Coordinates of C-alpha atoms and ligand atoms in Angstrom, one line a residue:
X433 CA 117.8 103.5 115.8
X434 CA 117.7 105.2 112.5
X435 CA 117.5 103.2 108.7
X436 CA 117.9 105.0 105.6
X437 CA 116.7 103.3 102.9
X438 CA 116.7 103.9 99.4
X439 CA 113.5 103.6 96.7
X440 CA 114.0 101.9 94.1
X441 CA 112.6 102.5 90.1
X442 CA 110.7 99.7 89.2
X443 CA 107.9 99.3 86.7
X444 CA 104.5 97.9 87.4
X445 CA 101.1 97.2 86.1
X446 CA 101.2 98.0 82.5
X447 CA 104.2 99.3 82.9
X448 CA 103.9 102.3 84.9
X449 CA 107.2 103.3 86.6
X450 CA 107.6 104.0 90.0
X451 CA 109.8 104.4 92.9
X452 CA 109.1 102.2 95.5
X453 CA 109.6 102.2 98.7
X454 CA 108.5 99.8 101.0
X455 CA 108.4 96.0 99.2
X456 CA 111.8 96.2 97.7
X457 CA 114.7 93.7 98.6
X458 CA 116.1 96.9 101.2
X459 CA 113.1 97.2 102.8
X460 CA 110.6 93.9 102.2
X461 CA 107.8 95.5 104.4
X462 CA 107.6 97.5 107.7
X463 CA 104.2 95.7 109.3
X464 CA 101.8 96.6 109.0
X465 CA 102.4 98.6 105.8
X466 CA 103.2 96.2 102.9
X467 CA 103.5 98.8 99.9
X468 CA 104.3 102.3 99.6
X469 CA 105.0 103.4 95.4
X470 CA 105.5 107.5 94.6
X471 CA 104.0 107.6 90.8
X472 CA 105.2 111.1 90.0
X473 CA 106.3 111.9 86.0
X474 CA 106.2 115.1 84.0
X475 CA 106.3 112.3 81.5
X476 CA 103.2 110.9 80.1
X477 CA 104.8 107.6 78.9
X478 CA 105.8 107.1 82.4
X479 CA 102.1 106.2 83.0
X480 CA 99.6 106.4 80.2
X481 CA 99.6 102.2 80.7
X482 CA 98.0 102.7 84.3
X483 CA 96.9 99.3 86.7
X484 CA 94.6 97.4 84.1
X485 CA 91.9 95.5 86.4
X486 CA 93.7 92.9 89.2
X487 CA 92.6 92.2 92.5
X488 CA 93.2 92.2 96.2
X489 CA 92.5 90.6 98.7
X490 CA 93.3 90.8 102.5
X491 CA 94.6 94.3 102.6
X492 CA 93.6 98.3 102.6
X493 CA 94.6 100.5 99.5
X494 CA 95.5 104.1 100.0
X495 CA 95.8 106.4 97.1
X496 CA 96.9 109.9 98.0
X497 CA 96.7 112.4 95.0
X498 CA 98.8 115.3 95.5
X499 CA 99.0 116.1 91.7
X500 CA 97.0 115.0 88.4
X501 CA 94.1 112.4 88.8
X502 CA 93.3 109.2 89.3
X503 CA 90.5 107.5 87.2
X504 CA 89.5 104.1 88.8
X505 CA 86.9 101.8 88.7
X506 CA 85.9 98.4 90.4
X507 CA 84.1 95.5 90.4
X508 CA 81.4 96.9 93.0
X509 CA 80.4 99.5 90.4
X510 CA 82.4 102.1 92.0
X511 CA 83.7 104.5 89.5
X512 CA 84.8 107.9 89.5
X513 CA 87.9 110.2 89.1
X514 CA 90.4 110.9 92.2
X515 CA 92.0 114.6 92.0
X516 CA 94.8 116.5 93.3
X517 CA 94.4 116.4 97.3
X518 CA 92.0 113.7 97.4
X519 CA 92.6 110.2 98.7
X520 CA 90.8 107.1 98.1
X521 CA 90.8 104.6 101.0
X522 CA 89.8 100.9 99.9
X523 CA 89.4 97.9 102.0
X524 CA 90.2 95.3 99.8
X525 CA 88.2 93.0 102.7
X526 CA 87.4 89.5 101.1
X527 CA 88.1 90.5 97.8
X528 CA 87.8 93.0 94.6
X529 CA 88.6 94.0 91.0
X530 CA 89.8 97.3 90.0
X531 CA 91.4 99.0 87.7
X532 CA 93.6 102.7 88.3
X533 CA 94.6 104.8 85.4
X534 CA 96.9 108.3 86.8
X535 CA 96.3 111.2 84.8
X536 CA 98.2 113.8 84.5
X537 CA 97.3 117.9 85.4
X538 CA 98.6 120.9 83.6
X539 CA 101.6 118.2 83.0
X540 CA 102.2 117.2 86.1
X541 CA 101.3 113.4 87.8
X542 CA 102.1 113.0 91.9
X543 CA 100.9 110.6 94.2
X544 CA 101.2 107.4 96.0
X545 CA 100.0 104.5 97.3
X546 CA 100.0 102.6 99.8
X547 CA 99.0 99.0 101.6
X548 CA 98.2 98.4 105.0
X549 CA 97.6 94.9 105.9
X550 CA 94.7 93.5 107.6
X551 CA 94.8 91.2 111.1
X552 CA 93.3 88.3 110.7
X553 CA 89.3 88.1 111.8
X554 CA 89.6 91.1 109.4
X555 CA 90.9 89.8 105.9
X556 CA 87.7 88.4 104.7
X557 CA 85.3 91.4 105.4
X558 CA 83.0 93.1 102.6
X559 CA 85.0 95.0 100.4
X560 CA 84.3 99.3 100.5
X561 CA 85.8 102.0 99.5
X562 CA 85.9 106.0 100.6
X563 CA 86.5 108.9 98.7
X564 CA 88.0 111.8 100.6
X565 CA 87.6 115.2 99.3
X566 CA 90.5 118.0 100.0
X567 CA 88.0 119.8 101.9
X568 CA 87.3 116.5 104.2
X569 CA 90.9 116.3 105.3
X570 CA 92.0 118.1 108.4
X571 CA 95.2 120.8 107.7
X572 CA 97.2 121.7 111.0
X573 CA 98.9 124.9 110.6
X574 CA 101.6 125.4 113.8
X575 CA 105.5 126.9 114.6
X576 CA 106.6 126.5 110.6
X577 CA 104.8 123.1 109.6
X578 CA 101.3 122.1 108.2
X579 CA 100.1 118.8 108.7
X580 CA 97.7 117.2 106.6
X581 CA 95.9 114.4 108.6
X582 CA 94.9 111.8 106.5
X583 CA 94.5 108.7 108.7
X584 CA 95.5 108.7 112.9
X585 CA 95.6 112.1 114.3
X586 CA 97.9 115.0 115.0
X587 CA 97.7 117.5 118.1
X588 CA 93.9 116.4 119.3
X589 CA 93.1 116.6 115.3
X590 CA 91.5 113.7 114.0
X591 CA 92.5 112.7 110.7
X592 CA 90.0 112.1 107.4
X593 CA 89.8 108.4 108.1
X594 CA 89.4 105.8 110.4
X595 CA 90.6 102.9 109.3
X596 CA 89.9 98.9 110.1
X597 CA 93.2 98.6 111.2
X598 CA 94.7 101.9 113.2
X599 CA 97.6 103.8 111.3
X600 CA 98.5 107.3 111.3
X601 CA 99.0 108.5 108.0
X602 CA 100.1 112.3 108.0
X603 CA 102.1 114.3 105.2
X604 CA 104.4 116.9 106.8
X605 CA 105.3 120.3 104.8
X606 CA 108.3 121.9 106.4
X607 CA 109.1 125.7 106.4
X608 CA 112.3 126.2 109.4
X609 CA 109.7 124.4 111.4
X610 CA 110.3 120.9 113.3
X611 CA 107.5 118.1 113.8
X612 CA 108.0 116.0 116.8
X613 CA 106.1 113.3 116.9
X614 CA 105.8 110.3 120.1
X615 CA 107.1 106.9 118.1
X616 CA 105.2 104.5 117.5
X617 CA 106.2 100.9 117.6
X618 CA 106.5 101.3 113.5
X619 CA 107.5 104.6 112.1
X620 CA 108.1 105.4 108.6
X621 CA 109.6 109.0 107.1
X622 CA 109.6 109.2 103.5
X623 CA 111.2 112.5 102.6
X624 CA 109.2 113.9 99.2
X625 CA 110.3 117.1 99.0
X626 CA 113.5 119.1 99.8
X627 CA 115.9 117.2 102.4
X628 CA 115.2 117.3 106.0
X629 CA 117.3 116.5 109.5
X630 CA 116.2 112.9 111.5
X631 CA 116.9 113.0 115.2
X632 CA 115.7 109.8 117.2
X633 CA 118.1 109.8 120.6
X634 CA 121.4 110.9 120.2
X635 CA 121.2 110.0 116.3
X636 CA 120.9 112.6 113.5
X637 CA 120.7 111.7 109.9
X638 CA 119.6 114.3 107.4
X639 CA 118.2 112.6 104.5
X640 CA 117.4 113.7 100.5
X641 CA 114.0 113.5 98.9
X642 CA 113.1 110.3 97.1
X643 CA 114.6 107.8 100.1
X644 CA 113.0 106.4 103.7
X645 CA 114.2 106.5 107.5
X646 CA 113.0 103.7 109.5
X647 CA 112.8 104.8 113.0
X648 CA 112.9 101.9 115.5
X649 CA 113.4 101.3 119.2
X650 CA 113.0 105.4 120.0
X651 CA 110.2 106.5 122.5
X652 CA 110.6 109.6 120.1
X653 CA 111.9 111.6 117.0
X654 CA 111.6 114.7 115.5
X655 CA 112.0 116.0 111.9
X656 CA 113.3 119.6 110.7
X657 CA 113.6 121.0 107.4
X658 CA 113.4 124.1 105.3
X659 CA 110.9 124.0 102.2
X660 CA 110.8 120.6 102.2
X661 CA 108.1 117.6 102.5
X662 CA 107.4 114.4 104.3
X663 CA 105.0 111.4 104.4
X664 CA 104.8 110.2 108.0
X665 CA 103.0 106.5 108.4
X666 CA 103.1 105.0 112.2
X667 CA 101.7 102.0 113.2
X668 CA 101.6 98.7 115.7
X669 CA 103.1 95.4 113.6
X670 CA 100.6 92.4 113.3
X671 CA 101.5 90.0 115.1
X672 CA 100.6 87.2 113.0
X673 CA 102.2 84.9 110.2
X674 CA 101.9 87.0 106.5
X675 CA 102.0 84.7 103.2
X676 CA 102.3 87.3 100.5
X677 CA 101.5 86.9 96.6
X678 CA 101.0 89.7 94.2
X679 CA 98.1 91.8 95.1
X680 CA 97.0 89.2 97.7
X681 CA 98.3 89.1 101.5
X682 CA 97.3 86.1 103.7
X683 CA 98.1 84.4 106.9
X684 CA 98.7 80.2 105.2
X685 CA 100.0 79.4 102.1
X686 CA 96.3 78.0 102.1
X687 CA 94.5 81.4 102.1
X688 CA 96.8 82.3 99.4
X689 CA 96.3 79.4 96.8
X690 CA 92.1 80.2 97.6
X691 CA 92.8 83.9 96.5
X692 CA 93.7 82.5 93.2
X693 CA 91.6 80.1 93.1
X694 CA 88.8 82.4 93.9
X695 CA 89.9 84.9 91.3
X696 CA 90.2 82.4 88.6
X697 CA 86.7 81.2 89.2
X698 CA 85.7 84.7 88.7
X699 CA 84.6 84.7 92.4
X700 CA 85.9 88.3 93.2
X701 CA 84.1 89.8 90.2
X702 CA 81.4 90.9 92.0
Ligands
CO2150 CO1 95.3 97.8 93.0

């Protein structure tokens, strides 16, 4: 079965506006990813304000630069600057500050991020954090379509990252080219670039950059497209109960009011 659905603008942090596309009202989550947002302006006041410091707990991070920078630092005494083609992979674990400021390059800002929950026996691990270099991050180059693989893999090709909780994580460029992927049990198209053709059985959808196909209940699909882009995340839902608050995602309404509790005791700043 195919879904289309549709980001929506929305402003967050400091005011930094967005489209998001997974946790909206259309599409609340698609486990185990909780959060994907495309930050991409040619406009500066889209996102000078940037993510002052907040925390997380109970999750992964994924920033994916494909344009501009990203200057971040956290309460671990991480800092450093993210650029275009790099990705910054966080556990948020137990618990951490940070704060995320996009910049933009030769007036251009693009790139996303995204939150993969954590099962259970995994939410309260030490927090850490990766950054990936462009160089680090396997291209596959075949019949009209490169693959970048940054989490899972793609044709024996291991992606940059291996993740506490397994997810394939791949962005698609299309030239006449098709990529055919197995399904997974979740799978998630976002289009970013161009408009591209989704067939899963006998359904076909063709689908416009800035929106989402859900693909559900297919052993497999396949995408075609002429100069055009996609993200593709796959994935196995947790099976577990998810109580969700801000940048905090828990199993009990318990493990959520200790977040805050924990956060206002200053507990996470270190
Ligand atoms: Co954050």
């Amino acid at each position: 079965m195919l879904k289309i659905v549709n980001g929506q603008q929305v402003s967050d942090g400091a005011g930094v506006r967005l489209n998001r596309v997974i946790g909206t009202n259309s599409l609340d989550n698609a486990n185990p990813f909780y959060l994907l947002d495309e930050f991409r302006s040619d406009k500066k006041e889209d996102y000078i304000a940037g993510f002052p410091m907040h925390p997380h707990r109970g999750i992964e991070t994924i920033t994916y630069m494909i344009e501009g920078n990203f200057i971040h630092r956290d309460s671990q005494g991480n800092e450093g600057s993210l650029k275009a083609g790099e990705v910054q992979w966080m556990t948020a674990g137990k618990g951490i500050l940070h704060e995320e400021m996009p910049q933009m390059e030769n007036g251009h800002l693009w790139g996303y991020q995204l939150w993969i929950n954590l099962p259970s026996k995994l939410k309260m691990i030490e927090p850490k954090y990766r950054h990936i270099k462009k160089s680090e991050i396997p291209i596959v180059e075949k019949d009209g379509i490169q693959v970048k693989i940054i989490a899972g893999s793609f044709e024996e090709v291991q992606g940059a990252v291996v993740s506490s909780y397994p997810v394939d994580y791949l962005d698609v460029r299309l030239d006449k080219g098709s990529f055919d992927r197995e399904a997974k049990e979740t799978n998630i198209i976002y289009v970013h670039s161009g408009k591209v053709t989704v067939a899963a059985g006998d359904e076909q959808i063709e689908i416009e950059a800035g929106n989402l196909i859900v693909v559900e209940e297919a052993s497999s699909f396949k995408v075609t497209g002429e100069k055009s882009g996609i993200l593709y995340l796959g994935g196995t839902p947790i099976k577990e109960p998810v109580y969700r608050y801000g940048p905090f995602i828990m199993n009990t309404v318990d493990e959520i009011i200790q977040a805050v509790d924990d956060y206002n005791s200053s507990a996470l700043d270190k």
